[in-house]
mmCIF file of C-alpha atoms in Angstrom:
data_model
loop_
_atom_site.group_PDB
_atom_site.id
_atom_site.type_symbol
_atom_site.label_atom_id
_atom_site.label_comp_id
_atom_site.label_asym_id
_atom_site.label_seq_id
_atom_site.Cartn_x
_atom_site.Cartn_y
_atom_site.Cartn_z
ATOM 1 C CA MET A 1 0.000 0.000 0.000
ATOM 2 C CA THR A 2 1.265 3.453 -0.802
ATOM 3 C CA THR A 3 1.917 5.829 2.081
ATOM 4 C CA TRP A 4 1.510 9.580 2.548
ATOM 5 C CA MET A 5 3.826 11.716 0.387
ATOM 6 C CA ASN A 6 5.268 8.662 -1.367
ATOM 7 C CA MET A 7 6.547 9.874 -4.746
ATOM 8 C CA ASN A 8 8.006 6.538 -5.811
ATOM 9 C CA THR A 9 6.601 3.151 -6.810
ATOM 10 C CA GLN A 10 5.174 0.843 -4.170
ATOM 11 C CA ASP A 11 7.333 -1.902 -2.684
ATOM 12 C CA SER A 12 7.426 -4.899 -4.986
ATOM 13 C CA ALA A 13 5.555 -8.066 -4.016
ATOM 14 C CA SER A 14 5.992 -10.037 -7.250
ATOM 15 C CA PRO A 15 8.743 -10.805 -9.788
ATOM 16 C CA LEU A 16 6.846 -8.864 -12.468
ATOM 17 C CA MET A 17 6.775 -5.725 -10.347
ATOM 18 C CA GLU A 18 10.513 -6.067 -9.731
ATOM 19 C CA GLN A 19 11.076 -6.135 -13.491
ATOM 20 C CA LEU A 20 8.837 -3.080 -13.940
ATOM 21 C CA ILE A 21 10.839 -1.169 -11.321
ATOM 22 C CA PHE A 22 14.113 -2.189 -13.020
ATOM 23 C CA PHE A 23 12.788 -0.925 -16.354
ATOM 24 C CA HIS A 24 11.651 2.320 -14.732
ATOM 25 C CA ASP A 25 15.130 2.890 -13.281
ATOM 26 C CA HIS A 26 16.763 1.945 -16.596
ATOM 27 C CA SER A 27 14.623 4.452 -18.534
ATOM 28 C CA LEU A 28 15.135 7.119 -15.874
ATOM 29 C CA MET A 29 18.911 6.704 -16.113
ATOM 30 C CA ILE A 30 18.773 7.234 -19.897
ATOM 31 C CA LEU A 31 16.517 10.263 -19.418
ATOM 32 C CA ILE A 32 18.895 11.833 -16.892
ATOM 33 C CA MET A 33 21.851 11.295 -19.245
ATOM 34 C CA ILE A 34 19.979 12.948 -22.141
ATOM 35 C CA THR A 35 18.847 15.865 -19.967
ATOM 36 C CA THR A 36 22.374 16.421 -18.666
ATOM 37 C CA LEU A 37 23.902 16.329 -22.158
ATOM 38 C CA VAL A 38 21.317 18.677 -23.693
ATOM 39 C CA SER A 39 21.568 21.102 -20.744
ATOM 40 C CA TYR A 40 25.355 21.193 -21.052
ATOM 41 C CA MET A 41 25.197 21.819 -24.811
ATOM 42 C CA MET A 42 22.599 24.586 -24.438
ATOM 43 C CA SER A 43 24.512 26.357 -21.671
ATOM 44 C CA THR A 44 27.716 26.126 -23.718
ATOM 45 C CA LEU A 45 26.017 27.657 -26.767
ATOM 46 C CA PHE A 46 24.390 30.433 -24.732
ATOM 47 C CA PHE A 47 27.472 31.616 -22.891
ATOM 48 C CA ASN A 48 30.295 31.354 -25.442
ATOM 49 C CA LYS A 49 31.226 34.079 -27.927
ATOM 50 C CA LEU A 50 32.416 31.867 -30.788
ATOM 51 C CA ILE A 51 31.012 32.691 -34.225
ATOM 52 C CA ASN A 52 31.417 30.703 -37.457
ATOM 53 C CA ARG A 53 30.604 32.994 -40.385
ATOM 54 C CA TYR A 54 31.288 30.337 -43.018
ATOM 55 C CA LEU A 55 28.879 27.605 -41.810
ATOM 56 C CA LEU A 56 26.352 26.893 -44.575
ATOM 57 C CA HIS A 57 25.149 23.395 -43.646
ATOM 58 C CA GLY A 58 25.999 20.751 -41.080
ATOM 59 C CA GLN A 59 25.542 17.342 -42.673
ATOM 60 C CA THR A 60 27.801 15.635 -40.145
ATOM 61 C CA ILE A 61 25.905 16.914 -37.129
ATOM 62 C CA GLU A 62 22.589 15.963 -38.776
ATOM 63 C CA ILE A 63 23.822 12.390 -39.177
ATOM 64 C CA ILE A 64 24.946 12.334 -35.542
ATOM 65 C CA TRP A 65 21.665 13.644 -34.119
ATOM 66 C CA THR A 66 19.732 11.136 -36.224
ATOM 67 C CA ILE A 67 21.789 8.048 -35.316
ATOM 68 C CA LEU A 68 22.207 8.762 -31.583
ATOM 69 C CA PRO A 69 18.445 9.064 -30.837
ATOM 70 C CA ALA A 70 17.828 5.873 -32.840
ATOM 71 C CA ILE A 71 20.391 3.985 -30.740
ATOM 72 C CA THR A 72 18.891 5.460 -27.565
ATOM 73 C CA LEU A 73 15.409 4.291 -28.573
ATOM 74 C CA LEU A 74 16.752 0.768 -29.129
ATOM 75 C CA PHE A 75 18.124 0.721 -25.572
ATOM 76 C CA ILE A 76 14.602 1.527 -24.365
ATOM 77 C CA ALA A 77 12.611 -0.584 -26.845
ATOM 78 C CA PHE A 78 14.299 -3.972 -26.333
ATOM 79 C CA PRO A 79 13.822 -4.139 -22.520
ATOM 80 C CA SER A 80 10.282 -2.807 -22.981
ATOM 81 C CA LEU A 81 9.361 -5.515 -25.508
ATOM 82 C CA ARG A 82 10.847 -8.214 -23.286
ATOM 83 C CA LEU A 83 8.771 -6.961 -20.369
ATOM 84 C CA LEU A 84 5.583 -6.785 -22.438
ATOM 85 C CA TYR A 85 5.932 -10.457 -23.362
ATOM 86 C CA LEU A 86 6.700 -11.400 -19.744
ATOM 87 C CA LEU A 87 3.521 -9.670 -18.555
ATOM 88 C CA ASP A 88 1.369 -11.693 -20.971
ATOM 89 C CA GLU A 89 3.049 -15.049 -20.357
ATOM 90 C CA ILE A 90 1.041 -17.797 -18.611
ATOM 91 C CA ASN A 91 3.236 -20.389 -16.864
ATOM 92 C CA GLU A 92 1.282 -23.463 -15.714
ATOM 93 C CA PRO A 93 -0.941 -21.794 -13.095
ATOM 94 C CA MET A 94 -1.727 -23.776 -9.946
ATOM 95 C CA ILE A 95 -4.913 -21.868 -9.124
ATOM 96 C CA THR A 96 -7.478 -19.880 -11.110
ATOM 97 C CA LEU A 97 -9.404 -16.923 -9.711
ATOM 98 C CA LYS A 98 -12.385 -15.528 -11.586
ATOM 99 C CA THR A 99 -13.154 -11.844 -11.065
ATOM 100 C CA ILE A 100 -16.295 -10.044 -12.220
ATOM 101 C CA GLY A 101 -16.650 -6.285 -11.911
ATOM 102 C CA HIS A 102 -20.008 -4.783 -10.948
ATOM 103 C CA GLN A 103 -21.215 -1.284 -10.170
ATOM 104 C CA TRP A 104 -19.692 -0.879 -7.588
ATOM 105 C CA TYR A 105 -18.205 -4.036 -6.111
ATOM 106 C CA TRP A 106 -16.185 -7.082 -7.124
ATOM 107 C CA LYS A 107 -17.349 -10.683 -7.309
ATOM 108 C CA TYR A 108 -14.793 -13.496 -6.976
ATOM 109 C CA GLU A 109 -15.004 -17.212 -7.772
ATOM 110 C CA TYR A 110 -12.580 -19.984 -6.821
ATOM 111 C CA SER A 111 -13.752 -22.435 -9.463
ATOM 112 C CA ASP A 112 -11.022 -24.971 -8.573
ATOM 113 C CA PHE A 113 -12.606 -25.569 -5.147
ATOM 114 C CA ASN A 114 -16.283 -26.508 -5.485
ATOM 115 C CA ASN A 115 -17.271 -23.124 -6.863
ATOM 116 C CA ILE A 116 -16.554 -20.947 -3.836
ATOM 117 C CA GLU A 117 -17.781 -17.448 -4.655
ATOM 118 C CA PHE A 118 -18.358 -14.211 -2.748
ATOM 119 C CA ASP A 119 -18.875 -10.482 -3.200
ATOM 120 C CA SER A 120 -16.374 -7.913 -1.972
ATOM 121 C CA TYR A 121 -17.724 -4.507 -0.924
ATOM 122 C CA MET A 122 -15.924 -1.507 0.506
ATOM 123 C CA ILE A 123 -16.431 -1.071 4.258
ATOM 124 C CA PRO A 124 -18.391 2.181 4.822
ATOM 125 C CA SER A 125 -16.821 4.842 7.015
ATOM 126 C CA ASN A 126 -19.425 4.401 9.763
ATOM 127 C CA GLU A 127 -18.608 0.673 10.070
ATOM 128 C CA MET A 128 -14.824 0.931 10.091
ATOM 129 C CA SER A 129 -12.666 -0.033 13.043
ATOM 130 C CA LEU A 130 -9.643 1.917 14.264
ATOM 131 C CA ASN A 131 -7.349 -0.442 12.306
ATOM 132 C CA SER A 132 -9.154 -0.058 8.979
ATOM 133 C CA PHE A 133 -8.003 1.983 6.007
ATOM 134 C CA ARG A 134 -10.554 4.462 4.705
ATOM 135 C CA LEU A 135 -11.747 3.768 1.132
ATOM 136 C CA LEU A 136 -9.409 0.745 0.930
ATOM 137 C CA ASP A 137 -10.701 -1.980 3.255
ATOM 138 C CA VAL A 138 -13.326 -4.502 2.150
ATOM 139 C CA ASP A 139 -15.648 -6.886 3.948
ATOM 140 C CA ASN A 140 -14.318 -9.993 2.134
ATOM 141 C CA ARG A 141 -10.670 -10.174 1.137
ATOM 142 C CA VAL A 142 -9.266 -12.331 -1.650
ATOM 143 C CA ILE A 143 -7.129 -15.047 -0.038
ATOM 144 C CA LEU A 144 -4.298 -16.259 -2.284
ATOM 145 C CA PRO A 145 -1.255 -18.457 -1.577
ATOM 146 C CA MET A 146 2.228 -17.068 -2.071
ATOM 147 C CA ASN A 147 5.015 -18.470 -4.273
ATOM 148 C CA ILE A 148 2.732 -20.227 -6.745
ATOM 149 C CA GLN A 149 1.573 -19.144 -10.187
ATOM 150 C CA ILE A 150 -1.944 -17.669 -10.156
ATOM 151 C CA ARG A 151 -4.169 -17.129 -13.182
ATOM 152 C CA MET A 152 -6.926 -14.527 -13.135
ATOM 153 C CA LEU A 153 -9.906 -14.493 -15.481
ATOM 154 C CA VAL A 154 -11.508 -11.056 -15.498
ATOM 155 C CA SER A 155 -14.787 -9.800 -16.920
ATOM 156 C CA ALA A 156 -17.550 -7.320 -16.055
ATOM 157 C CA ALA A 157 -21.315 -7.475 -15.758
ATOM 158 C CA ASP A 158 -22.241 -3.899 -16.644
ATOM 159 C CA VAL A 159 -19.570 -1.338 -17.658
ATOM 160 C CA ILE A 160 -15.795 -1.387 -18.105
ATOM 161 C CA HIS A 161 -13.808 -1.717 -14.879
ATOM 162 C CA SER A 162 -10.087 -2.275 -14.283
ATOM 163 C CA TRP A 163 -8.687 -4.641 -11.634
ATOM 164 C CA THR A 164 -5.412 -3.218 -10.324
ATOM 165 C CA ILE A 165 -2.898 -4.084 -7.597
ATOM 166 C CA PRO A 166 0.093 -1.701 -7.944
ATOM 167 C CA SER A 167 2.501 -3.625 -5.679
ATOM 168 C CA LEU A 168 2.015 -6.747 -7.839
ATOM 169 C CA GLY A 169 2.389 -4.883 -11.125
ATOM 170 C CA VAL A 170 -1.065 -6.092 -12.182
ATOM 171 C CA LYS A 171 -3.634 -4.066 -14.125
ATOM 172 C CA ILE A 172 -6.235 -5.713 -16.334
ATOM 173 C CA ASP A 173 -9.442 -4.383 -17.854
ATOM 174 C CA ALA A 174 -12.766 -5.980 -16.961
ATOM 175 C CA THR A 175 -14.888 -5.630 -20.094
ATOM 176 C CA PRO A 176 -18.519 -6.796 -20.469
ATOM 177 C CA GLY A 177 -18.795 -9.714 -22.890
ATOM 178 C CA ARG A 178 -15.040 -10.301 -22.924
ATOM 179 C CA LEU A 179 -12.878 -12.612 -20.817
ATOM 180 C CA ASN A 180 -9.353 -11.324 -20.154
ATOM 181 C CA GLN A 181 -6.672 -13.278 -18.352
ATOM 182 C CA ILE A 182 -3.454 -12.445 -16.556
ATOM 183 C CA SER A 183 -0.915 -14.402 -14.553
ATOM 184 C CA PHE A 184 1.120 -13.352 -11.526
ATOM 185 C CA MET A 185 2.937 -14.715 -8.483
ATOM 186 C CA ILE A 186 3.097 -13.178 -5.012
ATOM 187 C CA ASN A 187 6.503 -13.659 -3.379
ATOM 188 C CA ARG A 188 5.770 -12.524 0.181
ATOM 189 C CA PRO A 189 2.873 -12.650 2.649
ATOM 190 C CA GLY A 190 0.861 -9.569 3.492
ATOM 191 C CA LEU A 191 -2.087 -7.382 2.563
ATOM 192 C CA PHE A 192 -2.033 -5.742 -0.858
ATOM 193 C CA PHE A 193 -4.449 -2.960 -1.723
ATOM 194 C CA GLY A 194 -5.725 -1.723 -5.047
ATOM 195 C CA GLN A 195 -8.672 0.047 -6.611
ATOM 196 C CA CYS A 196 -10.713 0.057 -9.784
ATOM 197 C CA SER A 197 -8.645 2.033 -12.289
ATOM 198 C CA GLU A 198 -11.268 2.714 -14.951
ATOM 199 C CA ILE A 199 -13.953 5.349 -14.417
ATOM 200 C CA CYS A 200 -17.140 3.294 -14.118
ATOM 201 C CA GLY A 201 -19.762 5.620 -12.689
ATOM 202 C CA ALA A 202 -20.672 7.672 -9.637
ATOM 203 C CA ASN A 203 -19.107 5.320 -7.069
ATOM 204 C CA HIS A 204 -16.011 4.425 -9.077
ATOM 205 C CA SER A 205 -13.705 5.399 -6.206
ATOM 206 C CA PHE A 206 -15.590 3.162 -3.763
ATOM 207 C CA MET A 207 -14.719 -0.297 -5.124
ATOM 208 C CA PRO A 208 -11.326 -1.187 -3.625
ATOM 209 C CA ILE A 209 -9.458 -4.491 -3.909
ATOM 210 C CA VAL A 210 -7.674 -6.288 -1.075
ATOM 211 C CA ILE A 211 -5.529 -9.409 -1.475
ATOM 212 C CA GLU A 212 -4.357 -11.340 1.561
ATOM 213 C CA SER A 213 -1.316 -13.424 0.678
ATOM 214 C CA ILE A 214 -0.594 -16.385 2.950
ATOM 215 C CA PRO A 215 1.928 -19.272 2.915
ATOM 216 C CA LEU A 216 0.709 -22.418 1.175
ATOM 217 C CA LYS A 217 0.929 -24.421 4.420
ATOM 218 C CA TYR A 218 -0.762 -21.782 6.546
#
């Protein structure tokens, strides 16, 4: 869960989120290098008094500033493509969780275990305890085991929703009439909070998601 004044990503709780953070840092490093280089060149041009009265065209510099950005884009594109394929990869899931978005709550089904299903509503402010998180806690949490591959099948019953857990690096659209799937693995126990990330009506901000990750032999 993100904390007050946190300007960074949430702490990773899955291998996919670790890869996303690595890619973020990789891209940020390239961006800082470009910003530093361009700032140095601009300050040099502004504050020197050198004049070339015989410069008609600069074919060499045009070649350089065409090739260098292309190489830079390759350094960003290849890790990005690798990560995109990793996010869509399904690796022999041990458990399947079905999720259906409604206005304005989530319905979950554990179809592997005699069709266990339940609805998950946000706890209203007047029913919260002192240990609850406002607009984030729910009456029924999703219980999932850690360190095993989990497949999620996501759809919606009315309008488009989006099931999102930032610390797991998971975001998938719930679309009426369409079944989307995603795979992830949780590598530590704990409570992980998320919210619907697609505007779905008046109470869009009141349909949170809570996952409780537990050891397999709990």
